[in-house]
Amino acid sequence: APTAGGAVWMRTDSVGQTQLLVEVTNVPPPAQLGASWYTALFAFDGSSFEVPLVEAPGTGVWAATTVQSLPAQFFAAGSANIYPGPVLGGLVANCR
């Protein structure tokens, strides 16, 4: 989506788990793309995981949070894409 924007916030907690917060805005309703919601797909080194986003009612802002145990490769060479679409995407290294 040409006007889409978003952010990924990452924090490593005291036990080494990575807390992730994903937010996207200015995206079309997912129904226009044949889906019921947006999903963040994180991929790295042949592995991936998905996080479903939830819309803050009436705002057009979609967000999700998760806690993951992630290797160094995730931070160096991982990617994040928002589906369906992808309507937005980028490299995890650029999210820092």
Coordinates of C-alpha atoms in Angstrom, one line a residue:
A1 CA 0.0 0.0 0.0
P2 CA 1.6 3.3 -1.1
T3 CA 0.8 5.3 2.0
A4 CA 1.2 2.4 4.5
G5 CA 3.5 2.9 7.5
G6 CA 4.5 0.9 10.5
A7 CA 6.9 0.1 13.2
V8 CA 8.5 -2.9 14.9
W9 CA 9.7 -2.3 18.5
M10 CA 12.1 -4.9 19.9
R11 CA 13.4 -5.4 23.4
T12 CA 15.4 -8.3 24.9
D13 CA 14.2 -9.0 28.5
S14 CA 16.3 -10.2 31.5
V15 CA 16.0 -13.9 30.5
G16 CA 17.0 -13.4 26.8
Q17 CA 13.6 -13.4 25.3
T18 CA 12.8 -10.9 22.6
Q19 CA 9.6 -8.9 23.1
L20 CA 8.2 -7.6 19.8
L21 CA 5.5 -5.0 19.1
V22 CA 4.3 -4.6 15.5
E23 CA 2.1 -1.7 14.3
V24 CA 0.8 -0.8 10.9
T25 CA -1.4 2.0 9.7
N26 CA -2.8 3.5 6.4
V27 CA -3.5 0.0 5.0
P28 CA -6.7 -0.9 3.2
P29 CA -9.2 -3.0 5.1
P30 CA -7.9 -6.6 4.8
A31 CA -11.3 -7.7 3.3
Q32 CA -10.3 -5.7 0.2
L33 CA -7.4 -8.1 -0.1
G34 CA -9.4 -11.3 0.6
A35 CA -8.6 -11.7 4.3
S36 CA -10.1 -11.1 7.7
W37 CA -7.0 -9.6 9.4
Y38 CA -3.4 -8.7 8.8
T39 CA -0.5 -11.0 9.8
A40 CA 3.2 -10.1 10.4
L41 CA 5.4 -12.8 8.9
F42 CA 9.0 -12.7 10.3
A43 CA 11.5 -14.8 8.3
F44 CA 15.2 -15.6 8.9
D45 CA 17.7 -18.2 8.0
G46 CA 15.1 -20.7 6.6
S47 CA 12.8 -20.2 9.7
S48 CA 9.7 -18.1 10.1
F49 CA 6.9 -17.3 12.5
E50 CA 3.6 -15.4 12.1
V51 CA 1.9 -13.0 14.4
P52 CA -1.8 -12.0 13.8
L53 CA -2.5 -8.3 14.1
V54 CA -5.7 -6.9 15.7
E55 CA -7.3 -3.6 14.7
A56 CA -7.8 -1.0 17.4
P57 CA -11.5 -0.4 16.8
G58 CA -12.3 2.5 14.5
T59 CA -8.7 3.7 14.1
G60 CA -7.3 1.8 11.1
V61 CA -4.3 0.9 13.3
W62 CA -3.4 -2.8 13.4
A63 CA -1.0 -4.1 16.2
A64 CA 0.3 -7.2 17.7
T65 CA 2.8 -8.3 20.4
T66 CA 4.7 -11.5 20.9
V67 CA 7.6 -12.9 22.9
Q68 CA 10.1 -15.1 21.1
S69 CA 13.5 -16.8 21.7
L70 CA 15.4 -15.6 18.6
P71 CA 18.9 -16.2 17.3
A72 CA 21.4 -13.6 16.2
Q73 CA 20.6 -14.3 12.6
F74 CA 17.1 -12.9 13.1
F75 CA 18.5 -9.5 14.0
A76 CA 21.2 -9.5 11.2
A77 CA 19.3 -10.9 8.3
G78 CA 15.6 -11.3 9.2
S79 CA 12.7 -9.8 7.3
A80 CA 9.3 -8.6 8.4
N81 CA 6.3 -8.5 6.0
I82 CA 2.7 -7.7 6.6
Y83 CA 0.1 -9.9 4.7
P84 CA -2.1 -10.1 2.8
G85 CA -0.1 -8.5 0.2
P86 CA 2.5 -7.9 1.4
V87 CA 1.3 -4.3 2.0
L88 CA 4.4 -3.4 4.0
G89 CA 7.8 -5.0 4.6
G90 CA 11.4 -4.5 5.5
L91 CA 14.5 -5.9 7.1
V92 CA 14.7 -6.4 10.8
A93 CA 18.1 -4.8 10.9
N94 CA 16.5 -1.6 9.8
C95 CA 14.0 -1.7 12.6
R96 CA 16.6 -1.0 15.3

